Amino acid sequence: MTTHAIDNIRNFAIVAHIDHGKSTLADRLIQTTGGLAERDMVEQVLDSMDIERERGITIKAQTVRLGYRAKDGRDYVLNLMDTPGHVDFAYEVSRSLAACEGSLLVVDASQGVEAQTLANVYQALDANHEIVPILNKIDLPAAEPERIKEQIEDVIGLDASQAVPISAKTGLNIDLVLEAVVARLPPPKGDEAAPLKALLVDSWYDAYLGVVVLVRVVDGVLKKHQRIKLMATDAHHEVDRIGVFTPKMMDVGALGPGEIGFITAQIKQVADTRVGDTITDEKRPTAAPLPGFKPAQPVVFCGLFPVDAAEFEDLRAAVGRLRLNDASFSYEMETSAALGFGFRCGFLGLLHLEIIQERLEREFNLDLIATAPSVIYKIRLRDGTEIDLHNPVDMPDPTRIELIREPWIQATILTPDDYLGAVLKLCQDRRGVQIDLNYVGKRAMVTYDLPLNEVVFDFYDRLKSVSKGYASFDYHLTDYREADLVKMQILVNGEPVDALSMLVHRARAEGRGRAMCEKLKDLIPPHMFQIPVQAAIGAKIIARETIRALRKDVTAKCYGGDVTRKRKLLEKQKEGKKRMRQFGKVEIPQAAFIAALKMDA
């Protein structure tokens, strides 16, 4: 099979907010062009993980090649990328967009422009994409296509007069989408005679094939048995298989300029194939590599520990295998006095954390405890050295610290006017600084600067509850700012519990500490002696609760007689309890940890 004429190729991504119908539109496009036989069609064809189907979200960007005969009689090759809509997977979107020349912007005709729609459109514009607006769900009774067109023009500044009205669910007007792709999106540029230059878009591990690499050829031709070089790692390999996804894997002889496909080259580890790397010919390399992408930086950290310490080796094997398929997930070993051996893991956001945890539990049958999520703090010590703090337990002595800086984000929140007050109050309570407030149709668009450590706990859940689920939220990291942060420890019977220590803002420490103590009071079972549960900053106790002792009636065998006998027995018991408290170990059940870590004041 030869490479295709470059003018007949269209590479495009589908971008949209969560739930606006990207994956359903991809299904219809595959169905209409005959990419799969009817019997193979399932809902969300490109969402291959069970977890993606259950939650109805896309996590991994997927690619598929479709053949299409247009009304002008020409045969086109369409390379479609279905991208995630969730803020945590924005890096997946960015690298998919780098491999394309155009985007289909899907907007729900009843919901309109949402926070994530904006974020993804700006990413597409940054990648110099031609954008075709598509109004989905126009068969819904609540659809208002004319109003949404105006909204797209007002908010994003795109001409929406040519927007294609469709229903991805029923298949209405899907042929118009295909015609718009062919007519309105530009073909790729590239020189077949130039030295090979290809972008490494994605890579994942396959148990049978080894590492499968998704590539977009920019210049030159990628052939079977060719010796290639990865420019960032200077690794050399021989290509042993070339193919495309239709969505099934289909082998081809070569990939020419503008084409997207996969190669295998007996690469052992995904870590050897850096996303954004440039692939070139070993003997005739290209002069300069492609600009590539910034590597995905973990934003949220948390410890993952097995409930049963004997499962640690299983957890080690499981995180190693997940890392093979998800280069944005990082981990290192750590130990905790309370929880034993585990891993400190870095994630792109809370949903990413939740997905990884669920995949570990589901795909590898592990029972896990996750510690409270924390962010990276930058600490400058008095001797001038700067350190990054991932785990509150490792915080240096406060007397050595000159200042602590914490990460801040800029959040864009779109909410119906009725809930604006509650949303503003939530942001104020989280130490937010309002930047902007304006109206998009009937909805308010608020821009806030917020500290990330106030957002990672349960900001998203709280936002959904105060706005009855109508608010949408998007954010990006902006900078690090100095803050008055203190390390709060939880002491149980005078012993610090490392898994529960956290960095909090001084103004919020007391409320957080009190809530934690109250929670633990109900979760730790009573012992034979009284147990104090305290929250402390350094040596200063800021909150305390007491778990009452179980009482044994030592005077039961005294009937009548002198009162001093009873008093003597009670005094003896008191002494014993005092000694017990001194040497007694308080057992905190695992359930108490799990419940306490889920809490946020």
PDB file of N, CA and C in Angstrom, residues 517-575:
ATOM      1  N   CYS A 517     -10.159  16.348  64.800  1.00  0.00           N
ATOM      2  CA  CYS A 517     -10.220  15.726  66.138  1.00  0.00           C
ATOM      3  C   CYS A 517     -11.620  15.171  66.424  1.00  0.00           C
ATOM      4  N   GLU A 518     -12.638  15.951  66.070  1.00  0.00           N
ATOM      5  CA  GLU A 518     -14.019  15.482  66.312  1.00  0.00           C
ATOM      6  C   GLU A 518     -14.288  14.197  65.541  1.00  0.00           C
ATOM      7  N   LYS A 519     -13.776  14.149  64.317  1.00  0.00           N
ATOM      8  CA  LYS A 519     -13.995  12.983  63.471  1.00  0.00           C
ATOM      9  C   LYS A 519     -13.306  11.759  64.072  1.00  0.00           C
ATOM     10  N   LEU A 520     -12.031  11.950  64.494  1.00  0.00           N
ATOM     11  CA  LEU A 520     -11.275  10.813  65.033  1.00  0.00           C
ATOM     12  C   LEU A 520     -11.857  10.321  66.355  1.00  0.00           C
ATOM     13  N   LYS A 521     -12.449  11.247  67.112  1.00  0.00           N
ATOM     14  CA  LYS A 521     -13.049  10.848  68.394  1.00  0.00           C
ATOM     15  C   LYS A 521     -14.121   9.782  68.170  1.00  0.00           C
ATOM     16  N   ASP A 522     -14.870   9.931  67.075  1.00  0.00           N
ATOM     17  CA  ASP A 522     -15.931   8.960  66.790  1.00  0.00           C
ATOM     18  C   ASP A 522     -15.384   7.699  66.117  1.00  0.00           C
ATOM     19  N   LEU A 523     -14.201   7.811  65.509  1.00  0.00           N
ATOM     20  CA  LEU A 523     -13.702   6.680  64.722  1.00  0.00           C
ATOM     21  C   LEU A 523     -12.802   5.723  65.504  1.00  0.00           C
ATOM     22  N   ILE A 524     -12.068   6.266  66.519  1.00  0.00           N
ATOM     23  CA  ILE A 524     -11.148   5.389  67.274  1.00  0.00           C
ATOM     24  C   ILE A 524     -11.936   4.731  68.407  1.00  0.00           C
ATOM     25  N   PRO A 525     -11.900   3.411  68.485  1.00  0.00           N
ATOM     26  CA  PRO A 525     -12.681   2.748  69.547  1.00  0.00           C
ATOM     27  C   PRO A 525     -12.089   3.039  70.934  1.00  0.00           C
ATOM     28  N   PRO A 526     -12.934   3.095  71.989  1.00  0.00           N
ATOM     29  CA  PRO A 526     -12.407   3.369  73.330  1.00  0.00           C
ATOM     30  C   PRO A 526     -11.506   2.235  73.827  1.00  0.00           C
ATOM     31  N   HIS A 527     -10.481   2.610  74.621  1.00  0.00           N
ATOM     32  CA  HIS A 527      -9.587   1.632  75.230  1.00  0.00           C
ATOM     33  C   HIS A 527      -9.877   1.613  76.735  1.00  0.00           C
ATOM     34  N   MET A 528      -9.024   0.899  77.477  1.00  0.00           N
ATOM     35  CA  MET A 528      -9.231   0.839  78.936  1.00  0.00           C
ATOM     36  C   MET A 528      -8.773   2.129  79.618  1.00  0.00           C
ATOM     37  N   PHE A 529      -8.157   3.001  78.853  1.00  0.00           N
ATOM     38  CA  PHE A 529      -7.689   4.267  79.446  1.00  0.00           C
ATOM     39  C   PHE A 529      -8.145   5.421  78.562  1.00  0.00           C
ATOM     40  N   GLN A 530      -8.116   6.602  79.144  1.00  0.00           N
ATOM     41  CA  GLN A 530      -8.560   7.808  78.440  1.00  0.00           C
ATOM     42  C   GLN A 530      -7.546   8.174  77.347  1.00  0.00           C
ATOM     43  N   ILE A 531      -8.040   8.540  76.142  1.00  0.00           N
ATOM     44  CA  ILE A 531      -7.113   8.884  75.050  1.00  0.00           C
ATOM     45  C   ILE A 531      -7.361  10.313  74.591  1.00  0.00           C
ATOM     46  N   PRO A 532      -6.358  11.181  74.706  1.00  0.00           N
ATOM     47  CA  PRO A 532      -6.525  12.520  74.128  1.00  0.00           C
ATOM     48  C   PRO A 532      -6.211  12.490  72.620  1.00  0.00           C
ATOM     49  N   VAL A 533      -7.046  13.170  71.824  1.00  0.00           N
ATOM     50  CA  VAL A 533      -6.773  13.337  70.390  1.00  0.00           C
ATOM     51  C   VAL A 533      -6.552  14.826  70.192  1.00  0.00           C
ATOM     52  N   GLN A 534      -5.363  15.212  69.740  1.00  0.00           N
ATOM     53  CA  GLN A 534      -5.032  16.641  69.669  1.00  0.00           C
ATOM     54  C   GLN A 534      -4.540  17.031  68.279  1.00  0.00           C
ATOM     55  N   ALA A 535      -4.811  18.281  67.932  1.00  0.00           N
ATOM     56  CA  ALA A 535      -4.209  18.847  66.724  1.00  0.00           C
ATOM     57  C   ALA A 535      -3.184  19.861  67.208  1.00  0.00           C
ATOM     58  N   ALA A 536      -1.977  19.799  66.631  1.00  0.00           N
ATOM     59  CA  ALA A 536      -0.909  20.665  67.129  1.00  0.00           C
ATOM     60  C   ALA A 536      -0.145  21.312  65.988  1.00  0.00           C
ATOM     61  N   ILE A 537       0.280  22.559  66.247  1.00  0.00           N
ATOM     62  CA  ILE A 537       1.222  23.224  65.340  1.00  0.00           C
ATOM     63  C   ILE A 537       2.490  23.401  66.161  1.00  0.00           C
ATOM     64  N   GLY A 538       3.532  22.641  65.830  1.00  0.00           N
ATOM     65  CA  GLY A 538       4.740  22.649  66.657  1.00  0.00           C
ATOM     66  C   GLY A 538       4.388  22.116  68.039  1.00  0.00           C
ATOM     67  N   ALA A 539       4.677  22.912  69.068  1.00  0.00           N
ATOM     68  CA  ALA A 539       4.375  22.460  70.430  1.00  0.00           C
ATOM     69  C   ALA A 539       3.031  23.002  70.908  1.00  0.00           C
ATOM     70  N   LYS A 540       2.362  23.785  70.081  1.00  0.00           N
ATOM     71  CA  LYS A 540       1.123  24.432  70.521  1.00  0.00           C
ATOM     72  C   LYS A 540      -0.087  23.588  70.113  1.00  0.00           C
ATOM     73  N   ILE A 541      -0.877  23.213  71.109  1.00  0.00           N
ATOM     74  CA  ILE A 541      -2.088  22.417  70.832  1.00  0.00           C
ATOM     75  C   ILE A 541      -3.206  23.389  70.436  1.00  0.00           C
ATOM     76  N   ILE A 542      -3.831  23.149  69.290  1.00  0.00           N
ATOM     77  CA  ILE A 542      -4.878  24.085  68.844  1.00  0.00           C
ATOM     78  C   ILE A 542      -6.283  23.495  68.951  1.00  0.00           C
ATOM     79  N   ALA A 543      -6.381  22.174  69.133  1.00  0.00           N
ATOM     80  CA  ALA A 543      -7.714  21.562  69.296  1.00  0.00           C
ATOM     81  C   ALA A 543      -7.531  20.251  70.039  1.00  0.00           C
ATOM     82  N   ARG A 544      -8.555  19.880  70.814  1.00  0.00           N
ATOM     83  CA  ARG A 544      -8.440  18.613  71.557  1.00  0.00           C
ATOM     84  C   ARG A 544      -9.805  17.989  71.773  1.00  0.00           C
ATOM     85  N   GLU A 545      -9.841  16.670  71.648  1.00  0.00           N
ATOM     86  CA  GLU A 545     -11.024  15.892  72.023  1.00  0.00           C
ATOM     87  C   GLU A 545     -10.514  14.732  72.882  1.00  0.00           C
ATOM     88  N   THR A 546     -11.378  14.212  73.766  1.00  0.00           N
ATOM     89  CA  THR A 546     -10.948  13.102  74.620  1.00  0.00           C
ATOM     90  C   THR A 546     -11.856  11.904  74.400  1.00  0.00           C
ATOM     91  N   ILE A 547     -11.214  10.749  74.168  1.00  0.00           N
ATOM     92  CA  ILE A 547     -11.998   9.509  74.044  1.00  0.00           C
ATOM     93  C   ILE A 547     -12.076   8.907  75.432  1.00  0.00           C
ATOM     94  N   ARG A 548     -13.293   8.737  75.930  1.00  0.00           N
ATOM     95  CA  ARG A 548     -13.462   8.286  77.311  1.00  0.00           C
ATOM     96  C   ARG A 548     -13.036   6.834  77.469  1.00  0.00           C
ATOM     97  N   ALA A 549     -12.570   6.512  78.684  1.00  0.00           N
ATOM     98  CA  ALA A 549     -12.075   5.160  78.937  1.00  0.00           C
ATOM     99  C   ALA A 549     -13.236   4.193  79.170  1.00  0.00           C
ATOM    100  N   LEU A 550     -12.978   2.945  78.851  1.00  0.00           N
ATOM    101  CA  LEU A 550     -13.939   1.897  79.231  1.00  0.00           C
ATOM    102  C   LEU A 550     -13.774   1.684  80.728  1.00  0.00           C
ATOM    103  N   ARG A 551     -14.874   1.516  81.453  1.00  0.00           N
ATOM    104  CA  ARG A 551     -14.742   1.372  82.915  1.00  0.00           C
ATOM    105  C   ARG A 551     -15.044  -0.044  83.344  1.00  0.00           C
ATOM    106  N   LYS A 552     -14.197  -0.535  84.230  1.00  0.00           N
ATOM    107  CA  LYS A 552     -14.478  -1.832  84.836  1.00  0.00           C
ATOM    108  C   LYS A 552     -14.841  -1.535  86.287  1.00  0.00           C
ATOM    109  N   ASP A 553     -15.924  -2.121  86.755  1.00  0.00           N
ATOM    110  CA  ASP A 553     -16.355  -1.819  88.121  1.00  0.00           C
ATOM    111  C   ASP A 553     -15.558  -2.672  89.106  1.00  0.00           C
ATOM    112  N   VAL A 554     -14.474  -2.070  89.663  1.00  0.00           N
ATOM    113  CA  VAL A 554     -13.603  -2.843  90.578  1.00  0.00           C
ATOM    114  C   VAL A 554     -14.209  -2.961  91.979  1.00  0.00           C
ATOM    115  N   THR A 555     -15.248  -2.181  92.254  1.00  0.00           N
ATOM    116  CA  THR A 555     -15.809  -2.218  93.624  1.00  0.00           C
ATOM    117  C   THR A 555     -16.980  -3.197  93.702  1.00  0.00           C
ATOM    118  N   ALA A 556     -17.216  -3.948  92.635  1.00  0.00           N
ATOM    119  CA  ALA A 556     -18.406  -4.811  92.609  1.00  0.00           C
ATOM    120  C   ALA A 556     -18.389  -5.835  93.741  1.00  0.00           C
ATOM    121  N   LYS A 557     -17.182  -6.327  94.085  1.00  0.00           N
ATOM    122  CA  LYS A 557     -17.149  -7.393  95.111  1.00  0.00           C
ATOM    123  C   LYS A 557     -17.209  -6.844  96.541  1.00  0.00           C
ATOM    124  N   CYS A 558     -17.158  -5.507  96.695  1.00  0.00           N
ATOM    125  CA  CYS A 558     -17.265  -4.916  98.030  1.00  0.00           C
ATOM    126  C   CYS A 558     -18.745  -4.710  98.351  1.00  0.00           C
ATOM    127  N   TYR A 559     -19.227  -5.421  99.313  1.00  0.00           N
ATOM    128  CA  TYR A 559     -20.616  -5.153  99.707  1.00  0.00           C
ATOM    129  C   TYR A 559     -20.558  -4.657 101.148  1.00  0.00           C
ATOM    130  N   GLY A 560     -21.136  -3.484 101.314  1.00  0.00           N
ATOM    131  CA  GLY A 560     -21.126  -2.895 102.663  1.00  0.00           C
ATOM    132  C   GLY A 560     -19.698  -2.614 103.128  1.00  0.00           C
ATOM    133  N   GLY A 561     -19.507  -2.607 104.443  1.00  0.00           N
ATOM    134  CA  GLY A 561     -18.177  -2.409 105.007  1.00  0.00           C
ATOM    135  C   GLY A 561     -17.741  -0.951 104.927  1.00  0.00           C
ATOM    136  N   ASP A 562     -16.487  -0.741 105.230  1.00  0.00           N
ATOM    137  CA  ASP A 562     -15.947   0.606 105.331  1.00  0.00           C
ATOM    138  C   ASP A 562     -15.731   1.215 103.937  1.00  0.00           C
ATOM    139  N   VAL A 563     -16.038   2.521 103.800  1.00  0.00           N
ATOM    140  CA  VAL A 563     -15.896   3.204 102.509  1.00  0.00           C
ATOM    141  C   VAL A 563     -14.441   3.285 102.071  1.00  0.00           C
ATOM    142  N   THR A 564     -13.504   3.231 103.052  1.00  0.00           N
ATOM    143  CA  THR A 564     -12.095   3.367 102.674  1.00  0.00           C
ATOM    144  C   THR A 564     -11.637   2.188 101.809  1.00  0.00           C
ATOM    145  N   ARG A 565     -12.268   1.008 101.976  1.00  0.00           N
ATOM    146  CA  ARG A 565     -11.886  -0.159 101.140  1.00  0.00           C
ATOM    147  C   ARG A 565     -12.183   0.121  99.673  1.00  0.00           C
ATOM    148  N   LYS A 566     -13.395   0.715  99.450  1.00  0.00           N
ATOM    149  CA  LYS A 566     -13.773   1.048  98.063  1.00  0.00           C
ATOM    150  C   LYS A 566     -12.805   2.081  97.486  1.00  0.00           C
ATOM    151  N   ARG A 567     -12.497   3.095  98.332  1.00  0.00           N
ATOM    152  CA  ARG A 567     -11.640   4.167  97.838  1.00  0.00           C
ATOM    153  C   ARG A 567     -10.259   3.626  97.473  1.00  0.00           C
ATOM    154  N   LYS A 568      -9.784   2.675  98.303  1.00  0.00           N
ATOM    155  CA  LYS A 568      -8.470   2.092  98.060  1.00  0.00           C
ATOM    156  C   LYS A 568      -8.439   1.381  96.690  1.00  0.00           C
ATOM    157  N   LEU A 569      -9.511   0.624  96.393  1.00  0.00           N
ATOM    158  CA  LEU A 569      -9.580  -0.093  95.107  1.00  0.00           C
ATOM    159  C   LEU A 569      -9.652   0.883  93.928  1.00  0.00           C
ATOM    160  N   LEU A 570     -10.427   1.970  94.086  1.00  0.00           N
ATOM    161  CA  LEU A 570     -10.548   2.959  93.002  1.00  0.00           C
ATOM    162  C   LEU A 570      -9.213   3.657  92.747  1.00  0.00           C
ATOM    163  N   GLU A 571      -8.482   3.956  93.887  1.00  0.00           N
ATOM    164  CA  GLU A 571      -7.176   4.614  93.736  1.00  0.00           C
ATOM    165  C   GLU A 571      -6.211   3.696  92.985  1.00  0.00           C
ATOM    166  N   LYS A 572      -6.290   2.397  93.333  1.00  0.00           N
ATOM    167  CA  LYS A 572      -5.413   1.414  92.708  1.00  0.00           C
ATOM    168  C   LYS A 572      -5.696   1.351  91.196  1.00  0.00           C
ATOM    169  N   GLN A 573      -7.017   1.393  90.872  1.00  0.00           N
ATOM    170  CA  GLN A 573      -7.403   1.349  89.449  1.00  0.00           C
ATOM    171  C   GLN A 573      -6.871   2.591  88.720  1.00  0.00           C
ATOM    172  N   LYS A 574      -6.973   3.732  89.396  1.00  0.00           N
ATOM    173  CA  LYS A 574      -6.543   4.994  88.795  1.00  0.00           C
ATOM    174  C   LYS A 574      -5.047   4.946  88.458  1.00  0.00           C
ATOM    175  N   GLU A 575      -4.268   4.389  89.419  1.00  0.00           N
ATOM    176  CA  GLU A 575      -2.824   4.260  89.205  1.00  0.00           C
ATOM    177  C   GLU A 575      -2.542   3.374  87.992  1.00  0.00           C
TER     178      GLU A 575
END
